mmCIF file of C-alpha atoms in Angstrom:
data_model
loop_
_atom_site.group_PDB
_atom_site.id
_atom_site.type_symbol
_atom_site.label_atom_id
_atom_site.label_comp_id
_atom_site.label_asym_id
_atom_site.label_seq_id
_atom_site.Cartn_x
_atom_site.Cartn_y
_atom_site.Cartn_z
ATOM 1 C CA ALA A 1 136.092 1.121 75.552
ATOM 2 C CA GLY A 2 139.724 2.185 75.676
ATOM 3 C CA GLU A 3 141.769 3.803 72.929
ATOM 4 C CA PRO A 4 140.701 3.206 69.307
ATOM 5 C CA ASP A 5 142.986 0.880 67.363
ATOM 6 C CA PRO A 6 143.965 2.530 64.049
ATOM 7 C CA TYR A 7 145.539 -0.733 62.859
ATOM 8 C CA ARG A 8 142.534 -2.932 63.651
ATOM 9 C CA PHE A 9 141.655 -3.908 60.076
ATOM 10 C CA LEU A 10 145.165 -4.134 58.622
ATOM 11 C CA GLU A 11 147.099 -7.214 57.697
ATOM 12 C CA PRO A 12 150.001 -7.754 60.146
ATOM 13 C CA ALA A 13 152.669 -7.011 57.505
ATOM 14 C CA ILE A 14 150.985 -3.724 56.556
ATOM 15 C CA GLU A 15 150.599 -2.775 60.221
ATOM 16 C CA GLN A 16 154.288 -3.431 60.814
ATOM 17 C CA SER A 17 155.231 -1.355 57.770
ATOM 18 C CA MET A 18 152.994 1.540 58.836
ATOM 19 C CA ARG A 19 154.357 1.544 62.364
ATOM 20 C CA ALA A 20 157.897 1.676 60.944
ATOM 21 C CA ASP A 21 156.926 4.504 58.574
ATOM 22 C CA ILE A 22 155.385 6.532 61.386
ATOM 23 C CA ALA A 23 158.515 6.055 63.493
ATOM 24 C CA LEU A 24 160.551 7.751 60.727
ATOM 25 C CA SER A 25 158.574 10.979 61.073
ATOM 26 C CA PRO A 26 157.591 11.460 64.712
ATOM 27 C CA ILE A 27 155.537 14.509 65.624
ATOM 28 C CA GLU A 28 156.901 16.198 68.712
ATOM 29 C CA ALA A 29 153.907 18.403 69.462
ATOM 30 C CA ILE A 30 150.614 18.860 67.703
ATOM 31 C CA PRO A 31 149.784 22.564 67.468
ATOM 32 C CA PHE A 32 146.307 23.357 68.695
ATOM 33 C CA THR A 33 144.339 26.571 68.666
ATOM 34 C CA PRO A 34 140.936 26.577 70.342
ATOM 35 C CA VAL A 35 138.009 27.807 68.271
ATOM 36 C CA GLU A 36 137.001 31.200 69.637
ATOM 37 C CA LYS A 37 134.821 32.566 66.859
ATOM 38 C CA PRO A 38 131.270 31.239 66.381
ATOM 39 C CA LEU A 39 130.884 28.985 63.318
ATOM 40 C CA ALA A 40 128.151 31.266 62.000
ATOM 41 C CA GLU A 41 130.773 34.050 61.757
ATOM 42 C CA SER A 42 133.724 31.959 60.570
ATOM 43 C CA ARG A 43 135.453 31.793 57.195
ATOM 44 C CA VAL A 44 136.097 28.131 56.343
ATOM 45 C CA SER A 45 138.595 26.493 53.973
ATOM 46 C CA ILE A 46 139.171 22.886 52.912
ATOM 47 C CA VAL A 47 142.374 20.846 52.696
ATOM 48 C CA SER A 48 141.982 17.597 50.750
ATOM 49 C CA THR A 49 144.486 14.764 50.333
ATOM 50 C CA ALA A 50 142.992 13.658 46.997
ATOM 51 C CA GLY A 51 145.720 15.149 44.778
ATOM 52 C CA LEU A 52 143.341 17.696 43.235
ATOM 53 C CA SER A 53 144.185 20.661 41.043
ATOM 54 C CA MET A 54 142.281 23.084 38.863
ATOM 55 C CA ARG A 55 142.116 22.068 35.189
ATOM 56 C CA GLY A 56 145.083 23.589 33.414
ATOM 57 C CA ASP A 57 147.216 23.837 36.558
ATOM 58 C CA THR A 58 150.369 21.780 36.966
ATOM 59 C CA PRO A 59 149.354 18.220 37.908
ATOM 60 C CA PHE A 60 150.906 16.342 40.792
ATOM 61 C CA ASP A 61 153.991 14.344 39.764
ATOM 62 C CA LEU A 62 152.766 10.810 39.166
ATOM 63 C CA GLU A 63 155.601 9.909 36.786
ATOM 64 C CA THR A 64 158.217 10.006 39.547
ATOM 65 C CA GLU A 65 155.897 8.008 41.792
ATOM 66 C CA LYS A 66 155.488 5.365 39.066
ATOM 67 C CA LYS A 67 159.292 5.042 38.919
ATOM 68 C CA ARG A 68 159.680 5.195 42.716
ATOM 69 C CA PRO A 69 156.524 3.666 44.272
ATOM 70 C CA SER A 70 157.423 4.689 47.825
ATOM 71 C CA TRP A 71 157.644 8.380 46.823
ATOM 72 C CA GLY A 72 154.780 10.877 46.827
ATOM 73 C CA ASP A 73 154.707 14.423 45.445
ATOM 74 C CA PRO A 74 155.027 16.712 48.514
ATOM 75 C CA SER A 75 153.765 19.861 46.763
ATOM 76 C CA TRP A 76 150.346 21.479 47.133
ATOM 77 C CA ARG A 77 147.724 23.074 44.909
ATOM 78 C CA ARG A 78 145.372 25.999 45.457
ATOM 79 C CA LEU A 79 141.729 25.394 44.499
ATOM 80 C CA ARG A 80 139.034 28.004 43.909
ATOM 81 C CA SER A 81 135.828 27.960 45.936
ATOM 82 C CA ASP A 82 133.721 27.775 42.756
ATOM 83 C CA VAL A 83 135.294 24.437 41.785
ATOM 84 C CA THR A 84 133.117 21.774 40.196
ATOM 85 C CA ALA A 85 133.766 18.271 38.891
ATOM 86 C CA GLU A 86 134.176 19.884 35.452
ATOM 87 C CA THR A 87 136.825 22.405 36.541
ATOM 88 C CA ILE A 88 138.998 20.100 38.615
ATOM 89 C CA GLN A 89 141.360 17.227 37.938
ATOM 90 C CA ALA A 90 142.657 14.486 40.230
ATOM 91 C CA HIS A 91 146.106 12.910 40.214
ATOM 92 C CA HIS A 92 146.415 9.977 42.574
ATOM 93 C CA LEU A 93 147.751 6.476 41.997
ATOM 94 C CA HIS A 94 146.331 5.016 45.203
ATOM 95 C CA ILE A 95 142.635 5.664 44.678
ATOM 96 C CA ASP A 96 140.264 5.245 41.744
ATOM 97 C CA THR A 97 139.746 8.917 40.929
ATOM 98 C CA LYS A 98 136.662 8.369 38.746
ATOM 99 C CA TYR A 99 134.578 8.090 41.927
ATOM 100 C CA LEU A 100 135.699 11.526 43.040
ATOM 101 C CA PHE A 101 133.981 13.063 40.043
ATOM 102 C CA GLU A 102 130.735 11.179 40.651
ATOM 103 C CA ASP A 103 130.423 12.894 44.032
ATOM 104 C CA LEU A 104 132.978 15.645 44.579
ATOM 105 C CA ASP A 105 131.769 16.054 48.177
ATOM 106 C CA VAL A 106 133.566 12.798 48.998
ATOM 107 C CA CYS A 107 136.960 14.469 48.605
ATOM 108 C CA PHE A 108 136.175 18.169 48.406
ATOM 109 C CA PRO A 109 132.880 19.206 50.078
ATOM 110 C CA VAL A 110 132.901 22.856 49.001
ATOM 111 C CA ARG A 111 129.298 22.570 47.724
ATOM 112 C CA LEU A 112 128.268 21.659 51.273
ATOM 113 C CA LEU A 113 130.135 24.663 52.652
ATOM 114 C CA HIS A 114 128.154 26.937 50.319
ATOM 115 C CA GLU A 115 124.941 25.293 51.570
ATOM 116 C CA PHE A 116 126.069 25.885 55.164
ATOM 117 C CA VAL A 117 126.541 29.587 54.383
ATOM 118 C CA ASN A 118 123.010 29.758 52.954
ATOM 119 C CA GLU A 119 121.688 28.008 56.077
ATOM 120 C CA GLY A 120 123.618 30.344 58.392
ATOM 121 C CA ARG A 121 125.732 27.528 59.846
ATOM 122 C CA ILE A 122 129.034 29.133 58.812
ATOM 123 C CA GLY A 123 129.891 32.720 58.000
ATOM 124 C CA GLU A 124 131.530 32.320 54.619
ATOM 125 C CA VAL A 125 133.455 30.026 52.331
ATOM 126 C CA ALA A 126 137.108 30.991 51.948
ATOM 127 C CA PRO A 127 138.149 32.117 48.463
ATOM 128 C CA SER A 128 140.829 29.404 48.296
ATOM 129 C CA HIS A 129 141.160 25.780 49.310
ATOM 130 C CA TYR A 130 144.075 23.365 49.103
ATOM 131 C CA SER A 131 145.036 19.867 48.082
ATOM 132 C CA ILE A 132 148.025 17.662 48.682
ATOM 133 C CA MET A 133 148.800 14.061 47.790
ATOM 134 C CA GLY A 134 147.626 11.766 50.548
ATOM 135 C CA PHE A 135 150.269 9.172 49.779
ATOM 136 C CA GLN A 136 153.747 10.291 50.762
ATOM 137 C CA GLY A 137 155.570 7.029 51.305
ATOM 138 C CA PRO A 138 157.350 6.265 54.530
ATOM 139 C CA ASP A 139 159.033 9.606 55.123
ATOM 140 C CA LEU A 140 156.774 12.597 55.771
ATOM 141 C CA ARG A 141 159.657 15.033 56.249
ATOM 142 C CA ARG A 142 159.548 16.173 52.581
ATOM 143 C CA LEU A 143 155.854 16.979 52.868
ATOM 144 C CA ARG A 144 156.347 18.810 56.158
ATOM 145 C CA LYS A 145 159.111 20.944 54.610
ATOM 146 C CA THR A 146 157.128 21.728 51.454
ATOM 147 C CA SER A 147 153.425 22.268 52.066
ATOM 148 C CA PRO A 148 152.096 23.025 55.581
ATOM 149 C CA LYS A 149 153.700 26.432 56.142
ATOM 150 C CA PRO A 150 152.774 27.924 52.747
ATOM 151 C CA ILE A 151 149.227 26.589 53.036
ATOM 152 C CA ALA A 152 148.915 27.985 56.564
ATOM 153 C CA GLN A 153 150.315 31.354 55.426
ATOM 154 C CA ALA A 154 147.859 31.466 52.505
ATOM 155 C CA MET A 155 145.034 30.833 54.971
ATOM 156 C CA VAL A 156 146.297 33.586 57.273
ATOM 157 C CA ASN A 157 146.479 35.956 54.280
ATOM 158 C CA GLU A 158 142.843 35.145 53.409
ATOM 159 C CA GLU A 159 141.748 35.444 57.051
ATOM 160 C CA VAL A 160 140.562 31.838 57.285
ATOM 161 C CA ASP A 161 139.209 30.967 60.720
ATOM 162 C CA LEU A 162 138.760 27.201 60.350
ATOM 163 C CA ALA A 163 140.019 24.479 58.035
ATOM 164 C CA ILE A 164 138.308 21.192 57.283
ATOM 165 C CA PHE A 165 140.760 18.404 56.533
ATOM 166 C CA VAL A 166 139.399 15.751 54.156
ATOM 167 C CA PRO A 167 141.606 12.642 54.081
ATOM 168 C CA VAL A 168 141.015 10.400 51.092
#
């Protein structure tokens, strides 16, 4: 038993690097709001770290990341709830994005949310969902200054009750 070890399967050098990276961006308090509304009445949104955007929207900045490998684009993208593998694009240097399009539910399970509505498990699918780049390098301060508050405000504006975070 005991606490789970998030570093269990890492090489020692990678573990050391990750521990140092985490120390650069400590979290003082994790905000928590208890769920008060039944799932069957809740509006649900998704936040994915797969670097997704709608086709035609501004892609995430991979060129800067190629020049500076420890940098990640801290911006965010809004995704529609009718997104499909044909209407979305992925920008991520740290995963093989072709697999995302073979099964979009792996990184963006909006199809499952629509099924859950039909089954009465959740109330409704939010009109918008969000994506950020999962890789941010060692310093998360840029991401924290850029994306969480606008995403949270967009969810408040759309009366989202719950968010599902999908790390990739």
